PDB file of C-alpha atoms in Angstrom:
ATOM      1  CA  UNK E   1     -35.780  -8.720   8.376  1.00 88.00           C
ATOM      2  CA  UNK E   2     -34.360  -7.013   5.282  1.00 95.00           C
ATOM      3  CA  UNK E   3     -30.822  -7.697   6.449  1.00 96.00           C
ATOM      4  CA  UNK E   4     -31.615 -11.383   6.993  1.00 96.00           C
ATOM      5  CA  UNK E   5     -33.124 -11.546   3.514  1.00 96.00           C
ATOM      6  CA  UNK E   6     -29.989  -9.943   2.054  1.00 95.00           C
ATOM      7  CA  UNK E   7     -27.753 -12.384   3.929  1.00 94.00           C
ATOM      8  CA  UNK E   8     -29.667 -15.232   2.324  1.00 94.00           C
ATOM      9  CA  UNK E   9     -30.017 -13.555  -1.089  1.00 93.00           C
ATOM     10  CA  UNK E  10     -33.794 -13.877  -0.762  1.00 94.00           C
ATOM     11  CA  UNK E  11     -34.599 -11.421  -3.535  1.00 94.00           C
ATOM     12  CA  UNK E  12     -38.393 -11.868  -3.564  1.00 95.00           C
ATOM     13  CA  UNK E  13     -38.584 -11.382   0.177  1.00 96.00           C
ATOM     14  CA  UNK E  14     -36.428  -8.277  -0.075  1.00 95.00           C
ATOM     15  CA  UNK E  15     -38.629  -6.772  -2.778  1.00 96.00           C
ATOM     16  CA  UNK E  16     -41.739  -7.436  -0.689  1.00 96.00           C
ATOM     17  CA  UNK E  17     -40.183  -5.949   2.453  1.00 96.00           C
ATOM     18  CA  UNK E  18     -39.118  -2.815   0.612  1.00 95.00           C
ATOM     19  CA  UNK E  19     -42.644  -2.399  -0.774  1.00 94.00           C
ATOM     20  CA  UNK E  20     -43.927  -2.632   2.784  1.00 94.00           C
ATOM     21  CA  UNK E  21     -41.662   0.236   3.786  1.00 93.00           C
ATOM     22  CA  UNK E  22     -38.623  -1.538   5.228  1.00 94.00           C
ATOM     23  CA  UNK E  23     -35.709   0.830   5.888  1.00 96.00           C
ATOM     24  CA  UNK E  24     -33.072  -0.083   3.286  1.00 95.00           C
ATOM     25  CA  UNK E  25     -30.390   1.682   5.340  1.00 96.00           C
ATOM     26  CA  UNK E  26     -31.117  -0.027   8.664  1.00 96.00           C
ATOM     27  CA  UNK E  27     -27.919  -1.093  10.445  1.00 97.00           C
ATOM     28  CA  UNK E  28     -27.421  -4.141  12.635  1.00 96.00           C
ATOM     29  CA  UNK E  29     -25.374  -4.183  15.850  1.00 95.00           C
ATOM     30  CA  UNK E  30     -22.140  -4.197  13.816  1.00 96.00           C
ATOM     31  CA  UNK E  31     -23.260  -1.279  11.724  1.00 97.00           C
ATOM     32  CA  UNK E  32     -23.811  -3.352   8.606  1.00 97.00           C
ATOM     33  CA  UNK E  33     -26.696  -2.627   6.262  1.00 97.00           C
ATOM     34  CA  UNK E  34     -28.360  -4.975   3.805  1.00 96.00           C
ATOM     35  CA  UNK E  35     -26.023  -3.530   1.180  1.00 96.00           C
ATOM     36  CA  UNK E  36     -22.940  -4.585   3.149  1.00 97.00           C
ATOM     37  CA  UNK E  37     -24.246  -8.153   3.196  1.00 96.00           C
ATOM     38  CA  UNK E  38     -25.128  -7.994  -0.491  1.00 95.00           C
ATOM     39  CA  UNK E  39     -21.479  -7.290  -1.279  1.00 95.00           C
ATOM     40  CA  UNK E  40     -20.259 -10.003   1.102  1.00 94.00           C
ATOM     41  CA  UNK E  41     -22.501 -12.556  -0.598  1.00 93.00           C
ATOM     42  CA  UNK E  42     -21.439 -11.154  -3.985  1.00 94.00           C
ATOM     43  CA  UNK E  43     -25.028 -10.951  -5.171  1.00 92.00           C
ATOM     44  CA  UNK E  44     -25.414  -8.552  -8.077  1.00 93.00           C
ATOM     45  CA  UNK E  45     -29.172  -9.018  -7.997  1.00 95.00           C
ATOM     46  CA  UNK E  46     -29.447  -8.007  -4.334  1.00 95.00           C
ATOM     47  CA  UNK E  47     -27.241  -4.975  -4.994  1.00 94.00           C
ATOM     48  CA  UNK E  48     -29.517  -4.062  -7.909  1.00 93.00           C
ATOM     49  CA  UNK E  49     -32.629  -4.289  -5.717  1.00 95.00           C
ATOM     50  CA  UNK E  50     -31.077  -2.114  -3.006  1.00 94.00           C
ATOM     51  CA  UNK E  51     -29.715   0.369  -5.511  1.00 91.00           C
ATOM     52  CA  UNK E  52     -33.151   0.758  -7.080  1.00 91.00           C
ATOM     53  CA  UNK E  53     -34.498   1.379  -3.578  1.00 91.00           C
ATOM     54  CA  UNK E  54     -31.923   4.188  -3.221  1.00 89.00           C
ATOM     55  CA  UNK E  55     -29.805   2.510  -0.551  1.00 92.00           C
ATOM     56  CA  UNK E  56     -26.968   4.642   0.795  1.00 95.00           C
ATOM     57  CA  UNK E  57     -23.640   3.262  -0.486  1.00 93.00           C
ATOM     58  CA  UNK E  58     -21.612   5.436   1.898  1.00 95.00           C
ATOM     59  CA  UNK E  59     -22.832   4.129   5.260  1.00 96.00           C
ATOM     60  CA  UNK E  60     -19.921   2.864   7.362  1.00 98.00           C
ATOM     61  CA  UNK E  61     -20.087  -0.170   9.621  1.00 97.00           C
ATOM     62  CA  UNK E  62     -18.338  -0.418  12.996  1.00 97.00           C
ATOM     63  CA  UNK E  63     -15.051  -1.078  11.173  1.00 97.00           C
ATOM     64  CA  UNK E  64     -15.506   2.073   9.128  1.00 97.00           C
ATOM     65  CA  UNK E  65     -16.147   0.091   5.958  1.00 97.00           C
ATOM     66  CA  UNK E  66     -18.584   1.171   3.275  1.00 96.00           C
ATOM     67  CA  UNK E  67     -19.982  -1.237   0.703  1.00 94.00           C
ATOM     68  CA  UNK E  68     -17.216  -0.089  -1.649  1.00 93.00           C
ATOM     69  CA  UNK E  69     -14.534  -1.054   0.899  1.00 95.00           C
ATOM     70  CA  UNK E  70     -15.968  -4.567   0.905  1.00 94.00           C
ATOM     71  CA  UNK E  71     -15.344  -4.953  -2.818  1.00 92.00           C
ATOM     72  CA  UNK E  72     -11.648  -5.403  -2.000  1.00 91.00           C
ATOM     73  CA  UNK E  73     -11.767  -8.978  -0.640  1.00 90.00           C
ATOM     74  CA  UNK E  74     -14.317 -10.054  -3.273  1.00 89.00           C
ATOM     75  CA  UNK E  75     -12.119  -8.979  -6.218  1.00 88.00           C
ATOM     76  CA  UNK E  76     -15.384  -9.231  -8.194  1.00 90.00           C
ATOM     77  CA  UNK E  77     -15.245  -7.039 -11.286  1.00 88.00           C
ATOM     78  CA  UNK E  78     -18.911  -7.439 -12.249  1.00 90.00           C
ATOM     79  CA  UNK E  79     -20.080  -6.536  -8.764  1.00 92.00           C
ATOM     80  CA  UNK E  80     -17.767  -3.529  -8.699  1.00 91.00           C
ATOM     81  CA  UNK E  81     -19.064  -2.334 -12.033  1.00 89.00           C
ATOM     82  CA  UNK E  82     -22.645  -2.569 -10.767  1.00 90.00           C
ATOM     83  CA  UNK E  83     -21.898  -0.620  -7.591  1.00 90.00           C
ATOM     84  CA  UNK E  84     -19.832   1.989  -9.393  1.00 87.00           C
ATOM     85  CA  UNK E  85     -22.727   2.917 -11.644  1.00 85.00           C
ATOM     86  CA  UNK E  86     -23.470   5.147  -8.674  1.00 79.00           C
ATOM     87  CA  UNK E  87     -19.981   6.674  -8.875  1.00 79.00           C
ATOM     88  CA  UNK E  88     -21.056  10.336  -8.493  1.00 81.00           C
ATOM     89  CA  UNK E  89     -22.665   9.413  -5.156  1.00 84.00           C
ATOM     90  CA  UNK E  90     -19.773   7.286  -3.886  1.00 88.00           C
ATOM     91  CA  UNK E  91     -17.370   8.827  -1.389  1.00 90.00           C
ATOM     92  CA  UNK E  92     -14.118   7.156  -2.367  1.00 88.00           C
ATOM     93  CA  UNK E  93     -12.146   9.095   0.245  1.00 89.00           C
ATOM     94  CA  UNK E  94     -13.871   7.558   3.270  1.00 92.00           C
ATOM     95  CA  UNK E  95     -11.429   5.844   5.625  1.00 92.00           C
ATOM     96  CA  UNK E  96     -11.998   2.655   7.599  1.00 94.00           C
ATOM     97  CA  UNK E  97     -10.565   2.108  11.090  1.00 94.00           C
ATOM     98  CA  UNK E  98      -7.220   1.126   9.541  1.00 91.00           C
ATOM     99  CA  UNK E  99      -6.983   4.427   7.699  1.00 89.00           C
ATOM    100  CA  UNK E 100      -7.698   2.779   4.354  1.00 91.00           C
ATOM    101  CA  UNK E 101      -9.953   4.189   1.673  1.00 92.00           C
ATOM    102  CA  UNK E 102     -11.558   1.658  -0.728  1.00 93.00           C
ATOM    103  CA  UNK E 103      -8.650   1.849  -3.176  1.00 93.00           C
ATOM    104  CA  UNK E 104      -5.990   1.221  -0.537  1.00 93.00           C
ATOM    105  CA  UNK E 105      -8.138  -1.573   0.922  1.00 94.00           C
ATOM    106  CA  UNK E 106      -8.060  -3.224  -2.502  1.00 95.00           C
ATOM    107  CA  UNK E 107      -4.264  -2.919  -2.584  1.00 95.00           C
ATOM    108  CA  UNK E 108      -3.949  -4.420   0.909  1.00 94.00           C
ATOM    109  CA  UNK E 109      -6.124  -7.377  -0.119  1.00 95.00           C
ATOM    110  CA  UNK E 110      -4.118  -7.870  -3.311  1.00 95.00           C
ATOM    111  CA  UNK E 111      -7.246  -7.368  -5.406  1.00 95.00           C
ATOM    112  CA  UNK E 112      -5.576  -6.558  -8.702  1.00 94.00           C
ATOM    113  CA  UNK E 113      -8.803  -6.388 -10.698  1.00 93.00           C
ATOM    114  CA  UNK E 114     -10.341  -3.940  -8.240  1.00 94.00           C
ATOM    115  CA  UNK E 115      -7.274  -1.698  -8.283  1.00 94.00           C
ATOM    116  CA  UNK E 116      -7.146  -1.751 -12.075  1.00 93.00           C
ATOM    117  CA  UNK E 117     -10.859  -0.956 -12.259  1.00 92.00           C
ATOM    118  CA  UNK E 118     -10.624   1.938  -9.791  1.00 92.00           C
ATOM    119  CA  UNK E 119      -7.719   3.360 -11.802  1.00 91.00           C
ATOM    120  CA  UNK E 120      -9.834   3.039 -14.939  1.00 90.00           C
ATOM    121  CA  UNK E 121     -12.538   5.075 -13.197  1.00 88.00           C
ATOM    122  CA  UNK E 122     -10.017   7.846 -12.610  1.00 86.00           C
ATOM    123  CA  UNK E 123      -9.121   7.215  -8.980  1.00 85.00           C
ATOM    124  CA  UNK E 124      -6.085   9.218  -7.810  1.00 81.00           C
ATOM    125  CA  UNK E 125      -3.504   6.642  -6.672  1.00 81.00           C
ATOM    126  CA  UNK E 126      -1.380   9.224  -4.856  1.00 80.00           C
ATOM    127  CA  UNK E 127      -3.830   9.286  -1.933  1.00 82.00           C
ATOM    128  CA  UNK E 128      -2.029   8.348   1.292  1.00 82.00           C
ATOM    129  CA  UNK E 129      -2.823   6.530   4.520  1.00 83.00           C
ATOM    130  CA  UNK E 130      -2.478   8.156   7.946  1.00 78.00           C
ATOM    131  CA  UNK E 131       1.213   7.190   7.878  1.00 78.00           C
ATOM    132  CA  UNK E 132       1.626   8.958   4.541  1.00 84.00           C
ATOM    133  CA  UNK E 133       2.017   5.668   2.698  1.00 89.00           C
ATOM    134  CA  UNK E 134       0.816   5.545  -0.884  1.00 91.00           C
ATOM    135  CA  UNK E 135      -0.733   2.421  -2.428  1.00 93.00           C
ATOM    136  CA  UNK E 136       2.642   1.770  -4.067  1.00 95.00           C
ATOM    137  CA  UNK E 137       4.401   1.780  -0.675  1.00 95.00           C
ATOM    138  CA  UNK E 138       1.908  -0.802   0.545  1.00 95.00           C
ATOM    139  CA  UNK E 139       2.280  -2.988  -2.543  1.00 96.00           C
ATOM    140  CA  UNK E 140       6.055  -3.057  -2.029  1.00 97.00           C
ATOM    141  CA  UNK E 141       5.703  -3.869   1.675  1.00 96.00           C
ATOM    142  CA  UNK E 142       3.442  -6.782   0.717  1.00 96.00           C
ATOM    143  CA  UNK E 143       5.897  -7.836  -2.017  1.00 97.00           C
ATOM    144  CA  UNK E 144       3.030  -8.055  -4.511  1.00 98.00           C
ATOM    145  CA  UNK E 145       4.895  -7.801  -7.816  1.00 98.00           C
ATOM    146  CA  UNK E 146       1.868  -7.614 -10.178  1.00 97.00           C
ATOM    147  CA  UNK E 147       0.437  -4.826  -8.004  1.00 97.00           C
ATOM    148  CA  UNK E 148       3.793  -3.025  -7.944  1.00 97.00           C
ATOM    149  CA  UNK E 149       3.995  -3.161 -11.738  1.00 96.00           C
ATOM    150  CA  UNK E 150       0.462  -1.793 -12.096  1.00 95.00           C
ATOM    151  CA  UNK E 151       0.888   1.054  -9.610  1.00 94.00           C
ATOM    152  CA  UNK E 152       4.409   2.004 -10.695  1.00 94.00           C
ATOM    153  CA  UNK E 153       3.019   2.785 -14.145  1.00 88.00           C
ATOM    154  CA  UNK E 154       0.158   4.799 -12.738  1.00 74.00           C
ATOM    155  CA  UNK E 155       1.653   7.547 -10.610  1.00 66.00           C
ATOM    156  CA  UNK E 156       4.775   9.213  -9.289  1.00 83.00           C
ATOM    157  CA  UNK E 157       7.064   6.555  -7.874  1.00 93.00           C
ATOM    158  CA  UNK E 158       9.080   8.934  -5.700  1.00 94.00           C
ATOM    159  CA  UNK E 159       6.415   9.916  -3.157  1.00 93.00           C
ATOM    160  CA  UNK E 160       7.652   9.436   0.407  1.00 93.00           C
ATOM    161  CA  UNK E 161       6.067   8.283   3.675  1.00 93.00           C
ATOM    162  CA  UNK E 162       6.469   9.747   7.179  1.00 92.00           C
ATOM    163  CA  UNK E 163      10.000   8.325   7.404  1.00 94.00           C
ATOM    164  CA  UNK E 164      11.048   9.870   4.118  1.00 95.00           C
ATOM    165  CA  UNK E 165      11.010   6.454   2.477  1.00 96.00           C
ATOM    166  CA  UNK E 166      10.019   6.076  -1.140  1.00 96.00           C
ATOM    167  CA  UNK E 167       8.796   2.776  -2.548  1.00 96.00           C
ATOM    168  CA  UNK E 168      12.345   2.195  -3.816  1.00 98.00           C
ATOM    169  CA  UNK E 169      13.771   2.780  -0.333  1.00 98.00           C
ATOM    170  CA  UNK E 170      11.470   0.114   1.083  1.00 97.00           C
ATOM    171  CA  UNK E 171      12.303  -2.344  -1.697  1.00 98.00           C
ATOM    172  CA  UNK E 172      16.043  -1.805  -1.227  1.00 98.00           C
ATOM    173  CA  UNK E 173      15.828  -2.167   2.556  1.00 96.00           C
ATOM    174  CA  UNK E 174      13.811  -5.366   2.338  1.00 96.00           C
ATOM    175  CA  UNK E 175      15.932  -6.877  -0.399  1.00 96.00           C
ATOM    176  CA  UNK E 176      13.051  -7.213  -2.869  1.00 97.00           C
ATOM    177  CA  UNK E 177      15.083  -7.440  -6.052  1.00 97.00           C
ATOM    178  CA  UNK E 178      12.212  -7.701  -8.540  1.00 97.00           C
ATOM    179  CA  UNK E 179      10.543  -4.610  -7.063  1.00 98.00           C
ATOM    180  CA  UNK E 180      13.795  -2.646  -7.263  1.00 98.00           C
ATOM    181  CA  UNK E 181      14.120  -3.575 -10.944  1.00 97.00           C
ATOM    182  CA  UNK E 182      10.540  -2.507 -11.713  1.00 97.00           C
ATOM    183  CA  UNK E 183      10.862   0.803  -9.869  1.00 97.00           C
ATOM    184  CA  UNK E 184      14.168   1.701 -11.496  1.00 96.00           C
ATOM    185  CA  UNK E 185      12.625   0.954 -14.894  1.00 95.00           C
ATOM    186  CA  UNK E 186       9.961   3.519 -13.978  1.00 95.00           C
ATOM    187  CA  UNK E 187      12.641   6.127 -13.190  1.00 93.00           C
ATOM    188  CA  UNK E 188      12.569   5.884  -9.403  1.00 95.00           C
ATOM    189  CA  UNK E 189      15.059   8.342  -7.901  1.00 96.00           C
ATOM    190  CA  UNK E 190      18.089   6.474  -6.612  1.00 96.00           C
ATOM    191  CA  UNK E 191      19.523   9.666  -5.094  1.00 96.00           C
ATOM    192  CA  UNK E 192      16.708  10.221  -2.578  1.00 96.00           C
ATOM    193  CA  UNK E 193      17.585  10.506   1.111  1.00 97.00           C
ATOM    194  CA  UNK E 194      15.290   9.504   3.968  1.00 97.00           C
ATOM    195  CA  UNK E 195      14.539  11.624   7.045  1.00 97.00           C
ATOM    196  CA  UNK E 196      17.771  10.531   8.736  1.00 97.00           C
ATOM    197  CA  UNK E 197      19.835  11.371   5.684  1.00 98.00           C
ATOM    198  CA  UNK E 198      20.431   7.772   4.701  1.00 98.00           C
ATOM    199  CA  UNK E 199      21.192   7.251   1.032  1.00 98.00           C
ATOM    200  CA  UNK E 200      20.114   4.205  -0.940  1.00 98.00           C
ATOM    201  CA  UNK E 201      23.646   2.889  -0.417  1.00 98.00           C
ATOM    202  CA  UNK E 202      23.263   3.194   3.361  1.00 98.00           C
ATOM    203  CA  UNK E 203      19.986   1.307   3.164  1.00 98.00           C
ATOM    204  CA  UNK E 204      21.339  -1.357   0.820  1.00 97.00           C
ATOM    205  CA  UNK E 205      24.146  -1.994   3.314  1.00 96.00           C
ATOM    206  CA  UNK E 206      21.538  -2.798   5.971  1.00 95.00           C
ATOM    207  CA  UNK E 207      19.393  -4.835   3.571  1.00 91.00           C
ATOM    208  CA  UNK E 208      19.198  -8.473   2.619  1.00 89.00           C
ATOM    209  CA  UNK E 209      20.263  -8.571  -1.016  1.00 94.00           C
ATOM    210  CA  UNK E 210      23.822  -8.765  -2.290  1.00 93.00           C
ATOM    211  CA  UNK E 211      22.555  -8.161  -5.829  1.00 95.00           C
ATOM    212  CA  UNK E 212      20.881  -4.893  -4.845  1.00 97.00           C
ATOM    213  CA  UNK E 213      24.012  -3.834  -2.969  1.00 96.00           C
ATOM    214  CA  UNK E 214      26.181  -4.485  -6.026  1.00 94.00           C
ATOM    215  CA  UNK E 215      23.716  -2.468  -8.091  1.00 94.00           C
ATOM    216  CA  UNK E 216      24.053   0.445  -5.670  1.00 96.00           C
ATOM    217  CA  UNK E 217      27.841   0.287  -5.904  1.00 95.00           C
ATOM    218  CA  UNK E 218      27.454   0.988  -9.621  1.00 94.00           C
ATOM    219  CA  UNK E 219      25.576   4.219  -8.860  1.00 93.00           C
ATOM    220  CA  UNK E 220      27.540   5.535  -5.871  1.00 94.00           C
ATOM    221  CA  UNK E 221      31.078   6.674  -6.548  1.00 91.00           C
ATOM    222  CA  UNK E 222      31.462   7.885  -2.966  1.00 95.00           C
ATOM    223  CA  UNK E 223      31.324   4.896  -0.625  1.00 97.00           C
ATOM    224  CA  UNK E 224      31.798   7.226   2.343  1.00 97.00           C
ATOM    225  CA  UNK E 225      28.627   9.248   1.858  1.00 97.00           C
ATOM    226  CA  UNK E 226      27.326  10.510   5.239  1.00 98.00           C
ATOM    227  CA  UNK E 227      23.866  10.545   6.788  1.00 98.00           C
ATOM    228  CA  UNK E 228      22.614  13.217   9.212  1.00 98.00           C
ATOM    229  CA  UNK E 229      24.690  11.777  12.081  1.00 98.00           C
ATOM    230  CA  UNK E 230      27.783  11.533   9.870  1.00 98.00           C
ATOM    231  CA  UNK E 231      27.596   7.751   9.604  1.00 98.00           C
ATOM    232  CA  UNK E 232      28.918   6.092   6.467  1.00 98.00           C
ATOM    233  CA  UNK E 233      27.446   2.894   5.014  1.00 98.00           C
ATOM    234  CA  UNK E 234      30.335   1.062   6.690  1.00 98.00           C
ATOM    235  CA  UNK E 235      29.199   2.354  10.091  1.00 98.00           C
ATOM    236  CA  UNK E 236      25.756   0.851   9.554  1.00 97.00           C
ATOM    237  CA  UNK E 237      27.091  -2.463   8.275  1.00 96.00           C
ATOM    238  CA  UNK E 238      29.423  -2.783  11.275  1.00 96.00           C
ATOM    239  CA  UNK E 239      26.636  -1.896  13.704  1.00 96.00           C
ATOM    240  CA  UNK E 240      24.569  -4.750  12.265  1.00 95.00           C
ATOM    241  CA  UNK E 241      27.582  -7.091  12.330  1.00 94.00           C
ATOM    242  CA  UNK E 242      27.002  -7.767   8.640  1.00 93.00           C
ATOM    243  CA  UNK E 243      30.393  -9.266   7.887  1.00 94.00           C
ATOM    244  CA  UNK E 244      29.737  -9.896   4.187  1.00 94.00           C
ATOM    245  CA  UNK E 245      28.856  -6.257   3.558  1.00 96.00           C
ATOM    246  CA  UNK E 246      31.728  -5.026   5.746  1.00 96.00           C
ATOM    247  CA  UNK E 247      34.158  -7.186   3.774  1.00 95.00           C
ATOM    248  CA  UNK E 248      32.771  -5.911   0.471  1.00 95.00           C
ATOM    249  CA  UNK E 249      33.022  -2.266   1.539  1.00 96.00           C
ATOM    250  CA  UNK E 250      36.555  -2.731   2.830  1.00 96.00           C
ATOM    251  CA  UNK E 251      37.555  -4.491  -0.389  1.00 96.00           C
ATOM    252  CA  UNK E 252      36.261  -1.446  -2.257  1.00 96.00           C
ATOM    253  CA  UNK E 253      38.376   0.784   0.010  1.00 96.00           C
ATOM    254  CA  UNK E 254      35.695   2.393   2.118  1.00 97.00           C
ATOM    255  CA  UNK E 255      37.248   4.608   4.800  1.00 97.00           C
ATOM    256  CA  UNK E 256      37.678   2.532   7.959  1.00 96.00           C
ATOM    257  CA  UNK E 257      38.813   5.613   9.904  1.00 97.00           C
ATOM    258  CA  UNK E 258      35.741   7.760   9.166  1.00 97.00           C
ATOM    259  CA  UNK E 259      34.157   9.189  12.323  1.00 97.00           C
ATOM    260  CA  UNK E 260      30.485   9.851  12.897  1.00 96.00           C
ATOM    261  CA  UNK E 261      29.057  12.781  14.897  1.00 97.00           C
ATOM    262  CA  UNK E 262      29.955  10.928  18.116  1.00 96.00           C
ATOM    263  CA  UNK E 263      33.559  10.466  16.948  1.00 97.00           C
ATOM    264  CA  UNK E 264      33.076   6.733  16.451  1.00 97.00           C
ATOM    265  CA  UNK E 265      34.814   4.823  13.695  1.00 97.00           C
ATOM    266  CA  UNK E 266      32.930   1.962  12.001  1.00 96.00           C
ATOM    267  CA  UNK E 267      34.791  -0.601  14.135  1.00 93.00           C
ATOM    268  CA  UNK E 268      33.647   1.151  17.309  1.00 94.00           C
ATOM    269  CA  UNK E 269      29.982   0.618  16.378  1.00 92.00           C
ATOM    270  CA  UNK E 270      30.369  -3.147  15.995  1.00 85.00           C
TER     271      UNK E 270
END
């Protein structure tokens, strides 16, 4: 009954039920408590009633979400501020079934106000998902420029994921020019290599942006830099049949006779 009252923001009924001894932490068949529904309905008053009744803010539903996780889609600053009065009791490191803690959930939902607020509370934005992705990696993958700008100012931009990719690597590979500009302004390391030894030039040659590629040419004097299998950027461009990049590399006198670890020249990979 308390859950139904919370779903309908029936505050008087909730107060009466709690006085009669209703369990404020009772979960329905999906694992949701009255507090979960209070956040979904964005009712500060219901949250206040449940908080006064000492509801547990860390109970997870069947999707692994706590009430704090559910702040992400609401992007409701006032509601977040009310819930986070209980900050010492909140377990901000709890993961949902997607491997997201509340902060990363806010990034995934593009909830800029929630992310900014969590940072203001002192949340550590270097926390990673199960795939070792930081919030900044995720913001770049989602091409959310305001989020990228916020997170790039807040923590080390050179953290890498399981593939050895930094946020800059992802932005270069996906041809997200604005993200590349922001990250370079925040001193992202253009000399980083991924787990296969690919340089940013290798990755730019497989990417989608001619502007980013030209920018990489300005930073790489050696166009024949090798990855862990001895491939040059020209090898990768030929393998992808990217004629524009191949033409550009050849015009800049990249070595067309370079052999990889399998003795293949770039032309042989096409």
